[in-house]
Structure formats: structure tokens, C-alpha cells
XYZ file of C-alpha atoms in Angstrom:
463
model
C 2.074 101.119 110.850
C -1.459 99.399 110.566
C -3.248 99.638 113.926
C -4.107 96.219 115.618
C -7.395 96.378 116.592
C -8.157 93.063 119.336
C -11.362 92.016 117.085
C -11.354 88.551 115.257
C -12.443 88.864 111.655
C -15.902 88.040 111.061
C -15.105 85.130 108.896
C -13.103 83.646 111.657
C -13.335 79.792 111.024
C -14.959 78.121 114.895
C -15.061 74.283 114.527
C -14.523 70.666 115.087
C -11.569 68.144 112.959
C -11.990 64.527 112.866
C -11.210 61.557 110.686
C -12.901 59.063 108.857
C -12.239 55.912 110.572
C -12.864 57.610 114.365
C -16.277 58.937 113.054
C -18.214 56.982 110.292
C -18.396 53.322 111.491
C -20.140 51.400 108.683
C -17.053 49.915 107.562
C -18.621 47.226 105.284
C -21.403 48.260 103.887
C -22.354 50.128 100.576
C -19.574 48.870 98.890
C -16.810 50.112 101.092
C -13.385 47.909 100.832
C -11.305 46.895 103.518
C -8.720 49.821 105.019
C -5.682 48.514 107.134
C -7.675 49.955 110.135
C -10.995 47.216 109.340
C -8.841 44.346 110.131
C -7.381 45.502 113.565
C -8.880 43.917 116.301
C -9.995 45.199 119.838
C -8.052 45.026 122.439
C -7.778 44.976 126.591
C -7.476 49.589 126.124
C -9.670 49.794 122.791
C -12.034 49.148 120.366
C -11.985 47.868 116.735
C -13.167 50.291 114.117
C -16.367 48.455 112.862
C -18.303 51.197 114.870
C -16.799 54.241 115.629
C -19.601 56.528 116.736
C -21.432 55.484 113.892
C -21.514 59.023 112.172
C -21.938 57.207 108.806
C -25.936 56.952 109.921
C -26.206 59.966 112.624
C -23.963 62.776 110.514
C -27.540 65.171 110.735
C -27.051 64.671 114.578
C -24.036 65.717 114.697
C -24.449 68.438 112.654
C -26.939 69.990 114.903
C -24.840 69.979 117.723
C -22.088 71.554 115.739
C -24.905 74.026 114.293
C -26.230 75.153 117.824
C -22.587 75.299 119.311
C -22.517 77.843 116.815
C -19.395 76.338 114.482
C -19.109 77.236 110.905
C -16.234 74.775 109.606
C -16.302 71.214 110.394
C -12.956 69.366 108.910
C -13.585 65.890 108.067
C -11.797 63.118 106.206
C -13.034 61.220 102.756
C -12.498 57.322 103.508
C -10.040 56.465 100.333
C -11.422 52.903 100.619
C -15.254 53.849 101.069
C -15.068 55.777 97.570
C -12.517 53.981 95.725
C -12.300 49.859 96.965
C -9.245 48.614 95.997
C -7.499 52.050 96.127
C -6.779 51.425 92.598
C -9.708 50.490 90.638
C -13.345 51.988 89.790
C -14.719 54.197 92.347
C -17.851 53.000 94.128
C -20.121 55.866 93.558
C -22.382 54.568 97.181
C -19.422 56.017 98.622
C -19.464 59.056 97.178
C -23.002 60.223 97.280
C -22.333 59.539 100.900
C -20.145 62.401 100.763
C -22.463 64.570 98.745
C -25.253 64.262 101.015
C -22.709 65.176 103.744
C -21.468 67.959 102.252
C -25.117 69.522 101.376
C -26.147 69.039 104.867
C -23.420 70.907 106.114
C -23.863 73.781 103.893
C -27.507 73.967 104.647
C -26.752 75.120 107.453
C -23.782 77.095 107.083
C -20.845 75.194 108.301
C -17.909 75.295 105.843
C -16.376 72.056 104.903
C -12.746 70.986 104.777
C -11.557 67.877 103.053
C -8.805 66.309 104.303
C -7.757 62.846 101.744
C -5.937 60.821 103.909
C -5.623 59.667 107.669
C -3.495 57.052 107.414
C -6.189 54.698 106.807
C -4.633 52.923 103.440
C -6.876 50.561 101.615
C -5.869 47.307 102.496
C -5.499 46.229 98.947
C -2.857 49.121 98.539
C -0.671 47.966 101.673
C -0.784 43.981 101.041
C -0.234 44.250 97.130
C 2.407 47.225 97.612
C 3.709 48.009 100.915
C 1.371 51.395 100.802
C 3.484 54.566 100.514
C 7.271 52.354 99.875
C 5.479 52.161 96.457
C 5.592 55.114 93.553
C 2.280 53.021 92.451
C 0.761 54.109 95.414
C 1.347 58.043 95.182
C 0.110 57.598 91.244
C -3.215 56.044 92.906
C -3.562 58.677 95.706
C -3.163 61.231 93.307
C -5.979 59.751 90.947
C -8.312 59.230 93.749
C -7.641 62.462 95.064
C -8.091 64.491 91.960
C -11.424 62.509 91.262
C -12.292 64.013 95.063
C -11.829 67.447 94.058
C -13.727 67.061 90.961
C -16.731 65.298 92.694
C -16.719 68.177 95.620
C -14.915 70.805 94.613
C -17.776 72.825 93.265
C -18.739 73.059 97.045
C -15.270 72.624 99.249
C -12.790 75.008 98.920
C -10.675 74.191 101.605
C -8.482 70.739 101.621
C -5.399 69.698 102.914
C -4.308 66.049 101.124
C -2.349 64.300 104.429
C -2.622 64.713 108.498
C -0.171 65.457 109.970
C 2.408 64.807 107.419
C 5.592 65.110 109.118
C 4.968 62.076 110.963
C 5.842 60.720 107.848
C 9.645 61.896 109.051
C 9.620 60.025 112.078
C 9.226 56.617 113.023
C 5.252 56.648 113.011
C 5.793 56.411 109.100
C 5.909 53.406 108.750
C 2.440 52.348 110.647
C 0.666 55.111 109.311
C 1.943 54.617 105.420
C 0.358 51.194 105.054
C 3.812 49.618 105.099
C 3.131 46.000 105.865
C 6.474 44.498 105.256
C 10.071 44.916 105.610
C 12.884 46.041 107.305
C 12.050 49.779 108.829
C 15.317 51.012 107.398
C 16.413 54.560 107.070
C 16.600 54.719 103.214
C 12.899 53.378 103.447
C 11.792 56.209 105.854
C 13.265 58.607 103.680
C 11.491 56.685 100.541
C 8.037 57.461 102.178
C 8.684 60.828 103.650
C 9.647 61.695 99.495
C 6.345 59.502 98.130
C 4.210 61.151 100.577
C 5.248 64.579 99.646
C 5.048 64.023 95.587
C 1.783 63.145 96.449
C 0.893 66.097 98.256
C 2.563 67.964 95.283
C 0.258 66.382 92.463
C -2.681 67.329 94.142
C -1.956 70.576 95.183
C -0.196 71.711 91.848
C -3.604 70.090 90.159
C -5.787 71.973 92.419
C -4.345 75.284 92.307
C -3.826 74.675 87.825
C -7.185 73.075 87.871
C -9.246 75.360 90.752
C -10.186 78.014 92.496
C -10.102 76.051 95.490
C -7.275 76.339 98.035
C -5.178 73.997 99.662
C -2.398 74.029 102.701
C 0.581 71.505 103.675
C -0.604 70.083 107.364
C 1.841 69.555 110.165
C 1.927 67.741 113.510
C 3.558 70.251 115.560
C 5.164 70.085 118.976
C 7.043 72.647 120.298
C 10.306 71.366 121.193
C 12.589 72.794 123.836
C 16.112 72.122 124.829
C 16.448 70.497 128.422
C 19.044 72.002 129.182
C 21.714 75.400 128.041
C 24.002 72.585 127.089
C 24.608 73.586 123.398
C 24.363 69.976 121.863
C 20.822 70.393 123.670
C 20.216 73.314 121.308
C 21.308 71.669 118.222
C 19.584 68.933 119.313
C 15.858 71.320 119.774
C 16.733 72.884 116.421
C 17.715 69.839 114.412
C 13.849 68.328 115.438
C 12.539 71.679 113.728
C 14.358 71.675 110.667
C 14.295 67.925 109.685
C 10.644 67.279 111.094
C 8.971 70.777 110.410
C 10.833 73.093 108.526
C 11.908 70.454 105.784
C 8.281 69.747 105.217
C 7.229 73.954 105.636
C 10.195 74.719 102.382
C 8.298 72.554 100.154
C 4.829 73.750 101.017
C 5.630 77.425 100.881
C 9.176 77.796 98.325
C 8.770 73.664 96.075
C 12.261 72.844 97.608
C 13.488 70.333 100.665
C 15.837 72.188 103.434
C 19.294 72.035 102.256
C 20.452 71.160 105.823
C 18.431 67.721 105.657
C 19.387 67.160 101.757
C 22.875 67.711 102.880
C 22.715 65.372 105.509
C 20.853 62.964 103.175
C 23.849 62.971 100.681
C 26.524 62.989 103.222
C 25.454 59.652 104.938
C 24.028 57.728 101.238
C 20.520 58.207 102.359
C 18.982 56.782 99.120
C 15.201 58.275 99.266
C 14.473 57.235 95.590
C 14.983 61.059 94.459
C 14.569 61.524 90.586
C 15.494 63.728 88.185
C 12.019 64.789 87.373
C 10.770 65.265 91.099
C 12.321 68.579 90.664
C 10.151 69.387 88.049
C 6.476 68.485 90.474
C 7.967 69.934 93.944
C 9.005 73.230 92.707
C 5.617 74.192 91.414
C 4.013 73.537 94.967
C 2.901 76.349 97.302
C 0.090 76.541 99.759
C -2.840 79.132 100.418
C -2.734 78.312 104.312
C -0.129 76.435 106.746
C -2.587 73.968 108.551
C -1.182 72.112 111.956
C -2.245 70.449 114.873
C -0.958 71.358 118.250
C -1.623 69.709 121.667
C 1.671 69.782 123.801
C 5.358 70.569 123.737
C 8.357 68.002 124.286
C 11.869 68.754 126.139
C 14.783 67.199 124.075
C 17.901 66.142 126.011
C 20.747 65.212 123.728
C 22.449 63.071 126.271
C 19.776 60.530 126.339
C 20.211 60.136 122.480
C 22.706 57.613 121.269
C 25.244 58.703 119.253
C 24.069 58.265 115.751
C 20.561 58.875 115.988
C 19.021 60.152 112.980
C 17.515 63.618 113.820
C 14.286 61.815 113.040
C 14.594 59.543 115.886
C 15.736 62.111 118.424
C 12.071 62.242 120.187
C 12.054 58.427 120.544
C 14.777 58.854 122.633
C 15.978 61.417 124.537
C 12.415 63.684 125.307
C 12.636 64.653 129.315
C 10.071 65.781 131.468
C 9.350 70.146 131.700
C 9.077 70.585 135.169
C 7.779 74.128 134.470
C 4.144 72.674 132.856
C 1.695 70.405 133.960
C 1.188 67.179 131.948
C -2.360 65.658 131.479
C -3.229 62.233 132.749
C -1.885 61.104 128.897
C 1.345 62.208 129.587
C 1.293 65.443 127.547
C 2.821 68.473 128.480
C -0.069 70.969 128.179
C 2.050 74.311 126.958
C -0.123 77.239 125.598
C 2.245 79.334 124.826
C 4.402 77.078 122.526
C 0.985 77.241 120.222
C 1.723 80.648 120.545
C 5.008 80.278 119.417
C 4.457 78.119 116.537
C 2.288 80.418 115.239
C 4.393 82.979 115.101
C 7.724 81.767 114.589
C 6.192 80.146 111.168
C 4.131 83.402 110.081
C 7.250 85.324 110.596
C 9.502 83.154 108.302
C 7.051 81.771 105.567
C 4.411 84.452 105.379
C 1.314 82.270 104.838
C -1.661 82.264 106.617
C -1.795 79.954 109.772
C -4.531 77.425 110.042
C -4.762 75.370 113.912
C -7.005 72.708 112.403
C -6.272 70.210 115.597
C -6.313 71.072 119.415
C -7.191 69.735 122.575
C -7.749 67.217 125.800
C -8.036 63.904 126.146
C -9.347 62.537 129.722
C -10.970 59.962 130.768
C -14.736 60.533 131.747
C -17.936 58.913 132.989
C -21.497 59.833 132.682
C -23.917 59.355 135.444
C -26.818 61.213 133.980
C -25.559 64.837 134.964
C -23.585 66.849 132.979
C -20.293 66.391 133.375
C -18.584 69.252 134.565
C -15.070 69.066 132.678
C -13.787 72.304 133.562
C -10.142 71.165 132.831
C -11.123 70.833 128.915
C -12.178 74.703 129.373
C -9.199 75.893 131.109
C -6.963 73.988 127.895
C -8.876 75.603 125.449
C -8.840 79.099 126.866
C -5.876 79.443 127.774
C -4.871 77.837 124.072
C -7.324 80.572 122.539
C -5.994 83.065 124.428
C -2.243 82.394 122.996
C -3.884 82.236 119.570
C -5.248 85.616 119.945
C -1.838 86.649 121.615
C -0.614 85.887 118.430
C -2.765 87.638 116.522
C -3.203 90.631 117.848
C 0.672 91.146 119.820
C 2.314 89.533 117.172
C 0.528 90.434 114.078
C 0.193 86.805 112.785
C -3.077 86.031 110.090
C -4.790 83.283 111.438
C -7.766 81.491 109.996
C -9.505 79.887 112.254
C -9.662 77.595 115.335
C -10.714 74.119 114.877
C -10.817 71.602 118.044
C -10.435 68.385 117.610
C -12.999 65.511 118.256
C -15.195 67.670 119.944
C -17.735 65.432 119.802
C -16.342 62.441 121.188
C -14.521 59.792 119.092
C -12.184 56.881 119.718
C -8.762 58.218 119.641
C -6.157 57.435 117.222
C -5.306 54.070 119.031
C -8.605 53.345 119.345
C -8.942 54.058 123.081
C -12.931 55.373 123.747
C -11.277 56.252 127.190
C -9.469 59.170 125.945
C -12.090 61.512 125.343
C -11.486 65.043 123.547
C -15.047 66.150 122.941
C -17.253 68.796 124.360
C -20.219 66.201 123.705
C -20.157 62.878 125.364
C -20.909 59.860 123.366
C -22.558 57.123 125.339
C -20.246 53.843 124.302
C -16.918 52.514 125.943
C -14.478 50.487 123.665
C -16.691 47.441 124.678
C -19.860 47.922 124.973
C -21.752 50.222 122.155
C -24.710 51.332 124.061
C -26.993 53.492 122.463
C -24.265 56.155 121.370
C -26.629 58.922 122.824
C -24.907 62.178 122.738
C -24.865 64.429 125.329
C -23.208 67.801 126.017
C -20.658 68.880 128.657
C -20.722 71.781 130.751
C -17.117 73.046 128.117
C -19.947 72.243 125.352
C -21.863 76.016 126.306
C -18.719 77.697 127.658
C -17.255 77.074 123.861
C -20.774 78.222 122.334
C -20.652 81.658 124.443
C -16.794 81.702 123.085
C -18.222 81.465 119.411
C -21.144 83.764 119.730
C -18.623 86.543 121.218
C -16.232 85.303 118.326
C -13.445 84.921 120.564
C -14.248 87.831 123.043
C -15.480 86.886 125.984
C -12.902 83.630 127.230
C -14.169 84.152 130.599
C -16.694 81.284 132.705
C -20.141 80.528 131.966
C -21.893 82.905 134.488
């Protein structure tokens, strides 16, 4: 047996994951188009997404902080309407020499990028003209925009991952984050987009890896779920939310085929997802170098607050329950380290591909008064997540990448809420008022840099 030794490799991935639309700002100029996220407006709890923290014009900023925090991936998201308008038509090369002189400044100074194409920012064009991801039209277009990404970066990106968190796609989030505009929210349509999405993902992962030497993963959303209860339709209830939400999803990226529990379920109640003969034919060549996923909390399932009927996909609107064993954040999220741990291994043990955490942390409200704040609740989170992570690599043998936070520099968050702040850098703006955007680090902002320099072996406090 190969001896464990409690080291992390020295190509351990440290970093920071955001999106396009919580980041860049600049959202009309130099030839972007619209995306269904320019036209929302602010509200009483957030901002619109004119401004974000304006990384579009202070990305070298940024990357300094990342640079002296001692990260060496940042994960970031192409804007499908910055470099390609319509969605549909000629790409506005502005756009994507923005994205070259990102990339270059990253390398020069030795943080890795990773591409992700889509965070549920849909051109506008895309959603009004087709109802976004209802539409095959739209998975041909994602698949041409996407493949002209990889051309234009892959030279110097090798790691991308085509949709966050795509297993929302499953669940009732789908239809918001699809660019479905109209209609009727119906179960055959769910299914329709859950399908799209994923021949998507397939054409640009089968074109990468024929195409490539790049690599590319299937990206997950993933809650732990637990049963509330030792009632058994609890248990079927836990394990039903894995398979149709996770596993389904986890068969295609790793073995090209859906879960035969949720296809049987499809035929069995005339779920028509617009399945054709030759989707075969694109799924089964799909696999994935890595298994990326985000993780922030776990949910408790009780079945008897589910009305009969419920698609499996639905369960989690209705019947999660409080875990009076964890402590909950001031969000409402159960903060449970060791169901990362869990996930991670549970997954590696079944699939056998290497595990990527591309998404994890805290959101709290905060308030700066010209000291640093001293947010040693975002510490605690992320050591005691790290700590699981390592449990997992070293007690349980699983190959993990890396260990990427998310929006540690702060950002709106995904409703647009500047109040929920993730980020071991403050960024001086509320969801009203812009200020001057200053950035300023938090006392978790050197704990995580003496985490990085020790490469994950000293978790203790900042002496």
C-alpha cells in the first residue's frame, strides 16, 4: 500500500472564483451587448450590475492582491455578451483583447487561469429572440462561442469548465438562470434545459479534448443532503436529491450516459425532455479531466413536508428542515465542514476523477471604519473547511487539485446584495452608493496568506 504522507503537492492550486457580471462592471462599453443581468434594476437589498467592483478597469489591482496573498489560480468567467453581442453573430474582438490582456497579466505573475463560459448571464438577444436554453439554437450558439473561446485562449488556459454550477439546471433555479423569459415553468421544459445545457457541455468538452491539450471538468453545486429523520422515506428522500441532482449530472461527465434511475423515471411519467436519436452519439463521447464543485453548506430533507408528487427535483423547495447539530450563518446556511469532506470522498470513491473545490465560503455582512476588520468567523469557515479537505486527502486517499475560495475579494453576490460579503479584501461600495471602491484587506486576508505560504500546513492563528 502507498504510504500517505500529510504534505500537499507542490502544484496545489490556492485561489479565488468569481464571475463576470459580479466583477467586471463596464457593462456598455467597448462594444459589449446587453446580458439578461444589464437590464435588472436595483433594488431596496441590492444593486444593479452596471458597476460591479469595476474589475473591467482595476483587474492589475486585483491581481496584486491575489499575487501577494500568495494565490496561483484565479477562476474567472468570459462575459458571452462582452465577446460575442448578440450571442449569435460576429464576435466583438474589444471584448476579447480584454481577455487577452487579462490573461497575460495573470500569467506574468504566475497565477494560473481557469475559464469558466457561462454564469448564467445569457445575452439578452438569446433569451428575448429564443427563450435562452428552451432553444436547441441556443446550445448550437454556446457551443460556437465557446469553441471560438478556446481557440482565442487556449494557447494559454488549460483549465475550463463550460457551466457553474450546472445541476441547478435540475432544479427550479433553471429556469432564471437559463435565460428563459417566457412560458409556463413546466416539467417537460425543466427537463428540456437540464438536456440542452448538458449537449452543450458535451460539444465543448468532446471539441476540447479532440481539438486540445487542454483539460476540462463537469461543475456541480453541491450540498450535502441529509435525511431528517431514520424514517426510511426520509432516506429515499436524501438519496433521490443525490442521484437526480448530482449523480445524474456526475454519469455523464465521467461514463457519456444519464442515471438510469432518473431516465427511468423520465419514461415512466412521459417526461418529454426533447431526447434524440443522435444525442447518444455527442453524450457518450464526454468525460472530464477533473470533477469541479462548489460547496458552502449542507441541507436536511424531511419527506413529510414534501407533497406527494413532488418531482425529486423539487424536493429542496419543500421539505429542507433545520440541523440542529450545526450552526447556520446569519444567511441561513448550515455551515457543515465535514459534508465537504464527504463529498469529496464519496465522489472520488465512485467516479475516480480528480476533485476540484473551485467555490467555498462566507457571506456576512460587514462595515469598515478605517481599521481592519477583524472577521475571524470567515477564518474559522475556511479552516475548518481546509482542514476536511485535507482530511480527505490524506485519511481518505482522495486526489484533490486545489482550493479555490470564492469572491475573496469582495463582490456583489449572486442576487446582487453588496451586503453579503465573501471576500478576504473589503471593497469600499454598498449596493447604493459606489464610493471609491478602495480595497482593503481583512485580518482572514494574512491568516489565508500564512495558509498558502505553508501550502496548507500551518491552519493555526496569525501569531
Amino acid at each position: 500500500m502507498k504510504k500517505m504522507t500529510n504534505k500537499l503537492p507542490e502544484n496545489f492550486f490556492w485561489g479565488n472564483s468569481t464571475s463576470s457580471m459580479q466583477t467586471e462592471g463596464a457593462w456598455n462599453v467597448d462594444g459589449k451587448g446587453k446580458s439578461v443581468y444589464d437590464v435588472r434594476p436595483a433594488t431596496e437589498n441590492s444593486s444593479d450590475w452596471h458597476d460591479a467592483i469595476d474589475e473591467y478597469h482595476r483587474y492589475n489591482e486585483d491581481f496584486d492582491l491575489m499575487a501577494k496573498q500568495g494565490m496561483n489560480c484565479y477562476r474567472f468567467q468570459i462575459s458571452w455578451s462582452r465577446v460575442n453581442p448578440t450571442g449569435d453573430g460576429d464576435f466583438n474582438e474589444e471584448g476579447i483583447e480584454f481577455y487577452n490582456k487579462l490573461i497575460d497579466a495573470l500569467l506574468a505573475k504566475n497565477i494560473t487561469p481557469m475559464i469558466c463560459l457561462y454564469h448564467f448571464d445569457m445575452p439578452l438577444n438569446l433569451a428575448e429572440k429564443y427563450n435562452g436554453f428552451l432553444s436547441r439554437h441556443v446550445v448550437d450558439a454556446f457551443v460556437r462561442y465557446s469553441t471560438e473561446m478556446v481557440k482565442r485562449f487556449g494557447d494559454r488556459v488549460k483549465y475550463w469548465i463550460t457551466f457553474n454550477e450546472q445541476n441547478l439546471y435540475s432544479m427550479s433555479e433553471a429556469f432564471r438562470i437559463a435565460g428563459y423569459l417566457k412560458g409556463d415553468e413546466t416539467d417537460d421544459e425543466l427537463y428540456q434545459i437540464s438536456h440542452h445545457v448538458m449537449l452543450a457541455h458535451a460539444g465543448v468538452a468532446n471539441y476540447i479534448h479532440e481539438n486540445t491539450d487542454c483539460l476540462i471538468g463537469g461543475m456541480l453545486a453541491y450540498s450535502e443532503v441529509y435525511p431528517a429523520s431514520p424514517n426510511p422515506k426520509d432516506i429515499l428522500y436524501a438519496r433521490q436529491i443525490n442521484e437526480f441532482l448530482n449523480r445524474n449530472l456526475l454519469d455523464v461527465f465521467v461514463y457519456g450516459r444519464y442515471s438510469n434511475e432518473v431516465l427511468t423515471f423520465v419514461k415512466n411519467h412521459h417526461i418529454d425532455m426533447d431526447y434524440q436519436p443522435d444525442d447518444d452519439k455527442v453524450l457518450i463521447k464526454v468525460t472530464s479531466d477533473f470533477i469541479a464543485f462548489s460547496y458552502y453548506r449542507s441541507d436536511t430533507i424531511s419527506s413529510e413536508m414534501v407533497p406527494e408528487g413532488t418531482l425529486p427535483n423539487y424536493y429542496l423547495d419543500k421539505g429542507v428542515k433545520k440541523n440542529p447539530f450545526l450552526e447556520i450563518s446569519e444567511f441561513g446556511w448550515q455551515i457543515d465542514p465535514l459534508g465537504f469532506r464527504d463529498i469529496l470522498t464519496k465522489v472520488y470513491n465512485e467516479y475516480g476523477v480528480p476533485m476540484f473545490p473551485i467555490e467555498n465560503g462566507i457571506g456576512v455582512r460587514e462595515e469598515f471604519d478605517g481599521s481592519e476588520i477583524e472577521d475571524d468567523y470567515r477564518i474559522k469557515y475556511h479552516r475548518d473547511h481546509i482542514q476536511a479537505m485535507e482530511d480527505a486527502i490524506f485519511e481518505d486517499g482522495v486526489e484533490v487539485l486545489g482550493y479555490l475560495g470564492w469572491g475573496l475579494i469582495d463582490i456583489p453576490s449572486s442576487s446582487g446584495n453588496m451586503d453579503k460579503r465573501y471576500g478576504t479584501v473589503y471593497v469600499n461600495r454598498t449596493n447604493h452608493d459606489l464610493k471609491d471602491m478602495k480595497r482593503v484587506p481583512k485580518k482572514s486576508y494574512w491568516w489565508l496568506k500564512h495558509v498558502i505560504e505553508t501550502n496548507g500546513g500551518d491552519l493555526s492563528d496569525l501569531k
